[in-house]
Coordinates of C-alpha atoms in Angstrom, one line a residue:
Chain A
M1 CA 0.0 0.0 0.0
L2 CA 2.8 2.4 1.0
Q3 CA 6.4 2.2 -0.1
L4 CA 9.2 4.5 0.8
E5 CA 12.5 4.1 -1.1
G6 CA 15.6 6.2 -0.1
V7 CA 13.5 8.9 1.4
S8 CA 15.4 11.8 2.9
A9 CA 13.9 14.8 4.6
A10 CA 15.2 18.1 6.0
Y11 CA 14.1 21.0 8.1
G12 CA 15.4 24.2 6.6
G13 CA 18.6 22.5 5.3
M14 CA 19.1 20.3 8.4
A15 CA 18.8 16.7 7.4
A16 CA 16.5 14.7 9.6
L17 CA 16.0 11.5 7.6
H18 CA 18.6 9.6 5.6
A19 CA 17.6 7.4 2.8
M20 CA 14.8 5.6 4.6
S21 CA 13.1 2.6 3.0
L22 CA 10.0 0.9 4.4
Q23 CA 6.8 -0.9 3.3
V24 CA 3.4 -0.9 4.7
A25 CA 0.9 -3.5 3.5
K26 CA -2.9 -3.1 3.6
G27 CA -4.5 -4.0 6.9
E28 CA -1.2 -4.0 8.9
I29 CA -0.3 -2.1 12.0
I30 CA 3.2 -1.0 11.7
A31 CA 5.1 0.4 14.6
V32 CA 8.0 2.9 14.2
L33 CA 10.1 2.9 17.4
G34 CA 13.1 4.9 18.5
A35 CA 14.4 7.5 20.9
N36 CA 13.5 11.2 21.0
G37 CA 14.8 13.0 18.0
A38 CA 15.4 9.9 16.0
G39 CA 13.3 11.1 13.2
K40 CA 10.1 9.2 13.8
S41 CA 7.8 12.3 13.6
T42 CA 9.7 13.6 10.6
L43 CA 9.0 10.3 8.8
L44 CA 5.3 10.7 9.3
K45 CA 5.4 14.3 8.2
A46 CA 7.4 13.4 5.1
I47 CA 4.7 10.9 4.1
A48 CA 2.0 13.5 4.8
G49 CA 3.9 16.1 2.7
Q50 CA 4.5 18.4 5.5
V51 CA 8.3 18.7 5.2
E52 CA 10.7 18.9 2.4
R53 CA 11.5 15.4 1.1
R54 CA 13.4 13.5 -1.6
G55 CA 13.4 10.0 -2.7
A56 CA 10.3 8.0 -3.7
I57 CA 7.1 7.7 -1.8
R58 CA 4.4 5.6 -3.4
F59 CA 0.9 5.2 -2.2
D60 CA -1.2 2.5 -4.0
G61 CA 1.4 2.5 -6.7
A62 CA 1.2 6.3 -7.4
D63 CA 4.1 8.6 -6.7
I64 CA 3.1 11.1 -4.1
T65 CA 6.6 12.4 -3.3
R66 CA 5.9 15.8 -4.8
L67 CA 2.3 16.3 -4.0
P68 CA 1.3 19.1 -1.7
A69 CA -0.1 18.2 1.8
H70 CA -3.7 18.8 1.0
R71 CA -3.6 16.5 -2.0
I72 CA -2.0 13.7 0.0
A73 CA -4.7 14.1 2.6
R74 CA -7.4 13.7 0.0
L75 CA -5.8 10.5 -1.2
G76 CA -6.7 8.9 2.1
I77 CA -3.6 9.4 4.2
N78 CA -4.3 11.1 7.5
L79 CA -1.8 12.1 10.2
V80 CA -2.9 12.5 13.8
P81 CA -0.1 14.8 14.8
E82 CA 2.0 14.7 17.9
G83 CA 0.4 16.7 20.7
R84 CA -3.0 16.2 19.0
R85 CA -3.2 19.7 17.5
L86 CA -6.9 20.0 18.0
F87 CA -8.7 23.3 17.3
P88 CA -8.9 24.3 21.0
R89 CA -11.5 27.0 20.8
L90 CA -13.8 25.1 18.5
S91 CA -16.4 22.6 19.7
V92 CA -15.9 18.8 19.6
E93 CA -18.4 18.8 16.9
A94 CA -16.6 21.4 14.8
N95 CA -13.4 19.5 15.2
L96 CA -15.0 16.3 13.9
R97 CA -16.7 18.2 11.0
L98 CA -13.3 19.6 9.9
G99 CA -12.1 16.1 9.6
A100 CA -15.1 15.2 7.5
Y101 CA -14.6 18.2 5.2
A102 CA -11.2 16.9 4.2
R103 CA -12.9 14.5 1.9
R104 CA -14.1 15.5 -1.5
G105 CA -17.8 15.1 -2.2
E106 CA -20.9 15.6 -0.1
A107 CA -22.2 12.1 -0.1
G108 CA -21.5 10.1 3.0
R109 CA -19.3 12.8 4.4
F110 CA -20.5 12.3 8.0
A111 CA -20.9 8.5 7.7
P112 CA -17.9 7.7 9.9
L113 CA -19.5 9.5 12.8
D114 CA -21.1 6.3 14.0
Q115 CA -17.8 4.5 14.0
V116 CA -16.2 7.3 16.0
F117 CA -19.0 7.2 18.6
A118 CA -18.8 3.4 18.8
L119 CA -15.0 3.7 19.5
F120 CA -15.2 6.7 21.8
P121 CA -18.7 7.0 23.3
R122 CA -17.4 9.8 25.5
L123 CA -17.2 12.1 22.5
R124 CA -20.9 12.0 21.9
E125 CA -21.6 13.4 25.3
R126 CA -19.1 16.2 24.8
L127 CA -20.2 17.3 21.3
A128 CA -21.0 20.9 22.2
Q129 CA -18.0 21.5 24.4
R130 CA -14.9 23.3 23.4
A131 CA -12.0 20.9 22.6
E132 CA -9.8 22.7 25.2
T133 CA -12.1 21.8 28.0
L134 CA -11.7 18.1 27.4
S135 CA -9.4 15.9 29.5
G136 CA -6.1 14.7 28.0
G137 CA -7.6 11.3 27.2
E138 CA -10.7 12.8 25.6
Q139 CA -8.6 15.1 23.5
Q140 CA -6.6 12.2 22.2
M141 CA -9.9 10.4 21.4
L142 CA -11.0 13.5 19.6
A143 CA -7.8 13.8 17.6
I144 CA -8.1 10.2 16.5
G145 CA -11.8 10.7 15.8
R146 CA -11.1 13.7 13.7
G147 CA -8.6 11.6 11.8
L148 CA -11.2 8.9 11.2
M149 CA -13.7 11.4 9.9
T150 CA -11.4 11.9 6.9
Q151 CA -12.1 8.3 6.1
P152 CA -8.4 7.4 5.7
R153 CA -7.1 4.2 4.2
L154 CA -3.8 4.9 6.0
L155 CA -4.0 6.4 9.5
M156 CA -0.7 7.6 10.9
L157 CA -0.6 8.2 14.7
D158 CA 2.2 10.2 16.2
E159 CA 2.6 9.2 19.9
P160 CA -1.0 8.8 20.7
S161 CA -0.2 7.7 24.2
Q162 CA 1.8 10.8 25.1
G163 CA 0.9 12.3 28.4
L164 CA -1.9 9.8 29.2
M165 CA -2.3 7.8 32.4
P166 CA -1.8 4.0 32.0
K167 CA -5.5 3.1 32.0
L168 CA -6.2 5.5 29.1
V169 CA -3.1 4.3 27.3
D170 CA -4.6 0.8 27.2
D171 CA -7.9 2.2 25.9
I172 CA -6.1 4.1 23.1
F173 CA -4.1 1.0 22.0
D174 CA -7.3 -1.0 22.2
A175 CA -9.0 1.5 19.9
I176 CA -6.1 1.4 17.4
R177 CA -6.5 -2.4 17.1
R178 CA -10.3 -1.9 16.5
I179 CA -9.5 0.7 13.9
R180 CA -7.4 -1.8 12.0
D181 CA -10.2 -4.4 12.3
L182 CA -12.5 -1.8 10.6
G183 CA -10.3 -2.2 7.5
M184 CA -7.8 0.7 7.9
T185 CA -4.0 0.5 7.8
V186 CA -2.2 2.0 10.7
L187 CA 1.3 3.5 10.9
L188 CA 2.1 4.1 14.6
V189 CA 5.0 6.1 16.0
E190 CA 5.4 5.3 19.7
Q191 CA 7.7 5.5 22.7
R192 CA 5.7 3.0 24.6
L193 CA 7.5 0.0 23.2
V194 CA 5.8 -2.9 25.0
E195 CA 2.3 -1.8 24.2
A196 CA 3.2 -0.8 20.6
L197 CA 4.9 -4.1 19.9
A198 CA 2.0 -6.0 21.4
I199 CA -0.5 -4.6 18.8
A200 CA 1.8 -4.2 15.8
D201 CA 2.4 -6.7 13.1
R202 CA 5.8 -5.5 12.1
A203 CA 8.1 -2.8 13.5
Y204 CA 10.9 -0.5 12.4
V205 CA 13.5 0.8 14.7
V206 CA 14.9 4.3 13.9
Q207 CA 18.1 5.9 15.1
T208 CA 19.4 9.3 14.1
G209 CA 17.3 9.4 10.9
R210 CA 18.1 5.9 9.8
I211 CA 16.3 2.6 10.0
V212 CA 18.5 0.3 12.0
L213 CA 16.2 -2.7 12.4
A214 CA 13.1 -4.1 10.8
G215 CA 11.1 -7.2 11.6
A216 CA 8.0 -8.9 12.9
A217 CA 6.9 -7.2 16.1
S218 CA 6.8 -10.4 18.0
D219 CA 10.5 -11.2 17.1
I220 CA 11.7 -7.8 18.2
A221 CA 9.7 -8.1 21.4
A222 CA 11.2 -11.5 22.1
D223 CA 14.8 -10.8 21.2
G224 CA 16.4 -9.6 24.4
A225 CA 19.7 -8.6 22.7
V226 CA 17.9 -6.5 20.2
R227 CA 15.8 -4.8 22.8
R228 CA 18.8 -3.9 24.9
A229 CA 20.9 -2.7 22.0
Y230 CA 18.3 -0.5 20.3
L231 CA 15.4 0.1 22.6
G232 CA 17.0 0.3 26.1
M233 CA 14.5 -2.1 27.6
Chain B
M1 CA -26.7 21.8 15.8
L2 CA -29.3 22.5 13.2
R3 CA -31.6 23.5 15.9
R4 CA -29.1 26.0 17.3
R5 CA -28.6 27.5 13.8
R6 CA -32.3 27.8 13.3
R7 CA -32.7 29.5 16.6
R8 CA -30.1 32.0 15.7
L9 CA -31.9 32.8 12.5
L10 CA -35.1 33.2 14.3
A11 CA -33.5 35.6 16.8
G12 CA -32.0 37.5 13.9
G13 CA -35.5 37.8 12.4
V14 CA -36.9 39.1 15.7
A15 CA -34.1 41.6 16.0
L16 CA -34.8 42.8 12.5
L17 CA -38.5 43.3 13.2
L18 CA -37.8 45.2 16.4
L19 CA -35.2 47.4 14.7
A20 CA -37.7 48.0 11.9
L21 CA -40.2 49.3 14.4
L22 CA -37.7 51.4 16.4
P23 CA -37.5 54.5 14.1
L24 CA -41.3 54.9 13.8
P25 CA -41.9 56.9 17.0
I26 CA -38.6 58.8 16.5
G27 CA -39.2 62.2 15.1
D28 CA -36.0 64.2 15.6
V29 CA -33.4 64.2 12.9
Y30 CA -30.4 63.9 15.2
T31 CA -31.6 60.6 16.7
L32 CA -32.4 59.2 13.3
N33 CA -29.0 60.2 12.0
L34 CA -27.5 58.3 15.0
L35 CA -29.6 55.3 14.2
I36 CA -28.5 55.3 10.5
L37 CA -24.8 55.5 11.4
T38 CA -25.2 52.8 14.0
L39 CA -26.9 50.4 11.6
L40 CA -24.3 51.1 8.9
Y41 CA -21.6 50.2 11.4
V42 CA -23.4 47.1 12.4
G43 CA -23.1 46.0 8.8
L44 CA -19.6 47.3 8.3
S45 CA -18.3 45.7 11.4
Q46 CA -20.0 42.4 10.6
A47 CA -18.3 42.6 7.1
W48 CA -15.0 43.1 8.9
N49 CA -15.8 40.3 11.3
I50 CA -16.0 37.8 8.4
L51 CA -12.3 38.3 7.7
G52 CA -11.1 39.5 11.1
G53 CA -13.3 37.5 13.4
Y54 CA -14.2 34.2 11.8
C55 CA -11.0 33.8 9.8
G56 CA -8.8 35.6 12.4
Q57 CA -7.0 37.9 9.9
I58 CA -7.0 41.2 11.7
S59 CA -7.2 43.9 9.0
L60 CA -6.7 47.5 9.9
G61 CA -7.1 48.7 6.4
H62 CA -10.8 48.2 5.7
A63 CA -11.2 51.9 5.0
L64 CA -9.7 51.1 1.6
Y65 CA -12.6 48.8 0.7
F66 CA -15.1 51.3 2.2
G67 CA -13.5 54.1 0.2
A68 CA -13.4 52.0 -3.0
G69 CA -17.1 51.3 -2.7
A70 CA -17.9 55.0 -2.1
Y71 CA -15.7 56.4 -4.9
V72 CA -16.6 53.7 -7.5
S73 CA -20.4 54.1 -7.1
T74 CA -20.2 57.9 -6.9
L75 CA -18.0 58.3 -10.0
L76 CA -20.0 55.8 -12.0
Y77 CA -23.1 57.9 -11.1
L78 CA -21.5 61.2 -11.9
H79 CA -19.7 60.3 -15.1
L80 CA -21.7 57.4 -16.6
G81 CA -25.1 58.0 -15.0
L82 CA -25.2 54.5 -13.4
P83 CA -27.7 54.7 -10.6
P84 CA -26.2 54.1 -7.2
S85 CA -28.7 51.4 -6.5
L86 CA -26.7 49.4 -9.1
G87 CA -23.5 51.2 -8.5
L88 CA -23.2 49.9 -5.0
F89 CA -22.7 46.4 -6.4
A90 CA -20.0 47.7 -8.7
G91 CA -18.4 49.4 -5.7
G92 CA -18.6 46.2 -3.8
L93 CA -17.0 44.2 -6.6
V94 CA -14.1 46.6 -7.0
A95 CA -13.6 46.5 -3.2
A96 CA -13.7 42.7 -3.3
V97 CA -11.0 42.7 -6.1
L98 CA -8.9 45.1 -4.0
A99 CA -9.3 42.9 -1.0
L100 CA -8.1 39.9 -3.0
A101 CA -5.2 41.9 -4.4
V102 CA -4.2 43.0 -0.9
G103 CA -4.7 39.6 0.6
W104 CA -2.8 37.6 -2.0
P105 CA 0.6 38.9 -0.9
C106 CA -0.2 40.0 2.6
F107 CA -1.8 36.7 3.8
R108 CA 1.7 35.2 3.6
L109 CA 2.5 37.4 6.7
S110 CA 1.1 36.3 10.0
G111 CA -0.3 38.0 13.0
H112 CA 0.9 41.6 13.6
Y113 CA 2.8 41.7 10.4
Y114 CA -0.4 41.1 8.4
A115 CA -2.2 43.8 10.4
I116 CA 0.6 46.3 9.8
A117 CA 0.7 45.5 6.1
T118 CA -3.0 46.3 5.7
I119 CA -2.5 49.6 7.4
V120 CA 0.3 50.5 5.0
V121 CA -1.6 49.5 1.9
A122 CA -4.7 51.5 3.0
V123 CA -2.6 54.6 3.8
I124 CA -0.9 54.4 0.4
F125 CA -4.3 54.5 -1.3
Y126 CA -5.4 57.3 0.9
L127 CA -2.4 59.4 -0.1
L128 CA -2.9 58.5 -3.8
A129 CA -6.5 59.6 -3.6
L130 CA -5.5 62.9 -2.0
N131 CA -3.5 63.6 -5.1
A132 CA -5.7 62.1 -7.7
D133 CA -7.5 64.8 -9.7
F134 CA -10.0 62.4 -11.2
L135 CA -11.1 61.5 -7.7
G136 CA -11.5 65.1 -6.8
G137 CA -8.2 65.2 -4.9
A138 CA -8.3 66.5 -1.3
S139 CA -11.4 68.6 -2.0
G140 CA -13.5 65.6 -2.6
V141 CA -16.6 65.0 -4.7
Y142 CA -20.2 66.3 -4.3
I143 CA -23.1 64.2 -5.3
P144 CA -25.8 66.5 -6.7
F145 CA -29.3 66.0 -5.4
K146 CA -31.9 65.2 -8.0
G147 CA -34.9 64.5 -5.9
D148 CA -36.0 61.6 -3.7
S149 CA -35.5 58.3 -5.4
W150 CA -34.9 54.6 -4.5
V151 CA -33.0 54.3 -7.8
A152 CA -30.5 57.0 -7.1
L153 CA -30.7 56.3 -3.3
Q154 CA -31.3 60.0 -2.5
F155 CA -33.7 61.2 0.0
R156 CA -34.0 64.7 1.4
T157 CA -37.6 65.0 2.7
S158 CA -37.3 62.2 5.2
K159 CA -34.5 60.2 6.9
L160 CA -36.6 57.2 7.2
P161 CA -35.7 55.6 3.8
F162 CA -32.0 55.7 4.8
V163 CA -32.9 54.1 8.1
Y164 CA -34.4 51.2 6.2
L165 CA -31.6 51.1 3.7
A166 CA -29.0 50.9 6.5
L167 CA -31.2 48.3 8.3
A168 CA -31.4 46.2 5.1
Y169 CA -27.7 46.4 4.6
A170 CA -26.9 45.4 8.2
A171 CA -29.5 42.5 8.0
L172 CA -28.0 41.2 4.8
V173 CA -24.5 41.2 6.0
W174 CA -25.6 39.5 9.2
L175 CA -27.4 36.9 7.0
L176 CA -24.2 36.4 5.0
A177 CA -22.3 35.7 8.2
W178 CA -25.1 33.4 9.4
I179 CA -25.0 31.4 6.1
M180 CA -21.2 31.2 6.1
E181 CA -21.2 29.9 9.7
G182 CA -22.8 26.7 8.5
T183 CA -20.7 26.1 5.4
R184 CA -17.5 24.2 4.9
A185 CA -15.7 27.5 4.1
G186 CA -17.0 28.9 7.4
F187 CA -15.6 26.0 9.3
Y188 CA -12.3 26.3 7.4
W189 CA -12.0 29.9 8.5
R190 CA -12.3 29.0 12.1
A191 CA -9.9 26.2 11.7
V192 CA -7.4 28.5 10.0
K193 CA -7.8 31.0 12.8
D194 CA -7.4 28.4 15.6
D195 CA -4.4 26.5 14.2
P196 CA -3.4 26.9 10.5
I197 CA -0.9 24.0 10.7
A198 CA -3.5 21.5 12.0
A199 CA -5.9 22.9 9.3
R200 CA -3.4 22.2 6.6
S201 CA -3.1 18.6 7.6
L202 CA -6.8 18.3 7.2
A203 CA -6.6 19.3 3.5
V204 CA -7.6 22.9 4.2
R205 CA -5.9 25.2 1.7
V206 CA -5.1 28.1 4.0
L207 CA -4.4 30.9 1.5
P208 CA -7.5 30.3 -0.7
S209 CA -9.6 30.0 2.4
K210 CA -8.4 33.4 3.6
L211 CA -9.0 34.9 0.1
V212 CA -12.6 33.8 0.1
A213 CA -13.1 35.5 3.5
A214 CA -11.3 38.6 2.2
G215 CA -13.4 38.8 -1.0
L216 CA -16.7 38.5 0.9
S217 CA -15.6 40.9 3.6
G218 CA -14.3 43.5 1.0
F219 CA -17.5 43.2 -1.0
A220 CA -19.8 43.8 1.9
T221 CA -17.6 46.7 3.2
G222 CA -17.6 48.3 -0.3
V223 CA -21.4 48.2 -0.5
G224 CA -21.5 49.9 2.9
G225 CA -19.2 52.6 1.6
A226 CA -21.4 53.2 -1.4
I227 CA -24.5 53.6 0.8
Y228 CA -22.6 56.0 3.1
A229 CA -21.6 58.1 0.1
Q230 CA -25.3 58.4 -1.0
Y231 CA -26.3 59.2 2.6
V232 CA -23.8 62.0 3.2
G233 CA -23.8 63.3 -0.4
Y234 CA -20.1 64.2 -0.2
I235 CA -17.0 62.2 0.0
D236 CA -13.3 63.0 0.3
P237 CA -10.3 60.9 1.2
D238 CA -10.5 62.0 4.9
S239 CA -14.1 60.8 5.3
V240 CA -14.0 57.5 3.4
L241 CA -10.3 56.4 3.1
A242 CA -8.5 57.6 6.3
M243 CA -6.9 55.3 8.9
P244 CA -9.3 56.2 11.8
L245 CA -12.2 54.8 9.8
S246 CA -10.4 51.4 9.5
I247 CA -10.3 51.3 13.3
L248 CA -13.9 52.4 13.7
I249 CA -15.0 49.6 11.4
A250 CA -13.0 47.0 13.4
L251 CA -13.8 48.2 16.9
P252 CA -17.5 47.2 17.3
A253 CA -16.7 43.6 16.4
V254 CA -13.7 43.6 18.8
L255 CA -15.7 45.2 21.6
G256 CA -18.8 43.0 21.1
G257 CA -17.1 39.8 20.4
V258 CA -14.9 38.8 17.4
G259 CA -16.0 35.8 15.4
T260 CA -19.6 35.9 16.7
L261 CA -22.9 36.7 15.0
W262 CA -24.0 39.2 17.6
G263 CA -20.7 40.9 18.6
P264 CA -20.7 43.5 15.8
L265 CA -24.4 44.5 16.6
L266 CA -23.8 44.8 20.3
G267 CA -20.5 46.6 19.8
A268 CA -21.9 49.1 17.3
A269 CA -25.0 49.7 19.4
L270 CA -22.7 50.8 22.3
L271 CA -19.8 52.4 20.4
I272 CA -21.4 54.5 17.7
P273 CA -23.8 56.4 19.9
L274 CA -21.1 56.8 22.5
S275 CA -18.7 58.2 20.0
E276 CA -21.3 60.6 18.5
L277 CA -22.5 61.8 21.9
S278 CA -19.0 62.2 23.4
R279 CA -18.0 64.1 20.3
S280 CA -20.9 66.5 20.5
Y281 CA -20.6 67.0 24.2
L282 CA -16.8 66.7 24.8
G283 CA -15.3 67.0 21.3
G284 CA -15.7 70.8 21.2
S285 CA -13.2 71.2 24.0
G286 CA -10.5 70.5 21.4
H287 CA -8.6 68.2 23.7
G288 CA -9.8 64.9 22.2
V289 CA -11.5 63.9 25.4
D290 CA -14.0 61.9 23.4
L291 CA -11.2 59.8 21.9
M292 CA -9.7 59.2 25.4
L293 CA -13.0 57.8 26.6
Y294 CA -13.2 55.6 23.6
G295 CA -9.7 54.3 24.0
G296 CA -10.2 53.7 27.7
L297 CA -13.3 51.6 27.0
I298 CA -11.3 49.5 24.6
M299 CA -8.5 49.0 27.1
L300 CA -11.0 47.9 29.8
V301 CA -12.6 45.3 27.4
A302 CA -9.1 44.1 26.3
L303 CA -8.1 43.6 30.0
W304 CA -11.3 42.1 31.4
R305 CA -13.2 40.5 28.5
P306 CA -10.7 39.8 25.7
E307 CA -13.4 37.7 24.0
G308 CA -15.7 40.7 23.8
L309 CA -18.8 41.8 25.8
L310 CA -20.7 38.8 24.5
G311 CA -18.4 36.8 26.8
L312 CA -20.5 38.2 29.7
F313 CA -23.4 36.1 28.5
A314 CA -21.5 32.9 27.5
R315 CA -21.8 29.8 29.6
R316 CA -18.5 29.0 31.3
G317 CA -16.7 26.1 29.6
G318 CA -19.7 25.4 27.5
A319 CA -20.2 25.9 23.8
G320 CA -19.0 29.5 24.2
T321 CA -19.1 32.2 21.7
H322 CA -16.1 31.1 19.6
A323 CA -17.1 27.4 19.8
G324 CA -18.4 27.5 16.2
T325 CA -20.8 24.7 16.8
A326 CA -23.2 26.6 14.6

């Protein structure tokens, strides 16, 4: 579904990714792991078209390397950004609507709302509230819900567990699994390695802008030497 | 959500009806004049609010669009005989084109830089108009009176027609804002205002979105300028293009509540009578006391109610005035 070949990315001339290659197949959950500043977020932004990038990025066989961000979003790739980036002063409902508007065409625009409420019933109760008044967990639910409203085929999540208490972290990871079961493909950047490896099919480990390890999530989780060498766990 | 929208429309209709009845018992010309100016500013400030409030692009150069509407409709009338009832649309269109032309480069600037750029552009046009002979230069343009007419939008025997013209203008701009609140473009504006980067990742094209707001805002402001020109019967750069006018257009929305349907109405209903009264009672002293009062009020609101006076009525932590649930 998604192929990256020799993708480099830079922030204002500072290289952040070096010739990265990875594949994501339809229906997979792929985890991208690594320390702070390793380039995980940059990788997602490069796919979403939000940073300068070179190399080849293909989505369903089509080259999207040079497309602007809004065109990539319309192809069905959605990035739920780090720190959620909700519209704080808009209502929960307006935030969800803005997700829905990312799709072209009126028909069925608000159809995913049922899915979102099924995953996160709490959001239904909070519809009229401003996003900034939600708890941290609810905000993350809204960020993911807004992403789902775009009806993505590939959902990219940048550290969805950040700043959440353990109980909520489990809920979020559970929701990610259910999202995959709904037929979406998930590319997940995480610092919570155990939980991420538990739900992922495969994983890539990133260090200083390079992929240093790739494999089945269960193998990486089981291999003590690998875990100590690359993941410090 | 739909119910809330319908309720707002209903409230707008009730307000329109009440305002339509308001001038009937008023006989004296001074009060009617005040009412006309207030209603004009309700519309003008709502027009500003579309760009400055909903879309968050603080323009301090709206006098340019106001002046463009005033000059275009007036000159078309004087030189080509186009009646101002049509000329006001031409004025609005020219103002919209100007707003797009200003926006296209200036929207690349953010925050304060954008606001400063709009001041500069408007002041340049003000200076150009002062020195442009075909615009009458600094001495301005008189619009000759040819008898009461809804076609030429001229009335001498009664002020009442102008009250209803200004009311219709204010109501239509309010309706425009109400319609846009519920559209995709309207949600995009609020998203662009709240977080342009997040908006971009949801396929919002930020620049085109701002340009749509600028075009509509410019058009509505230009129409207001054309109506003002017909009401006063005389325009010059100082009355329709000068910097203080830009501030006066923006202030009611800022005072009442930016990005809200009712903010401009509330703000104008307070500010315009206040400024007229303080000018007539205090302005004569020559010390600008009226302006100090005005400035003081703005400072108080900025300190205590940055979301505007409507914030006094908003439920705490609820949908709020900016919530944009529409």
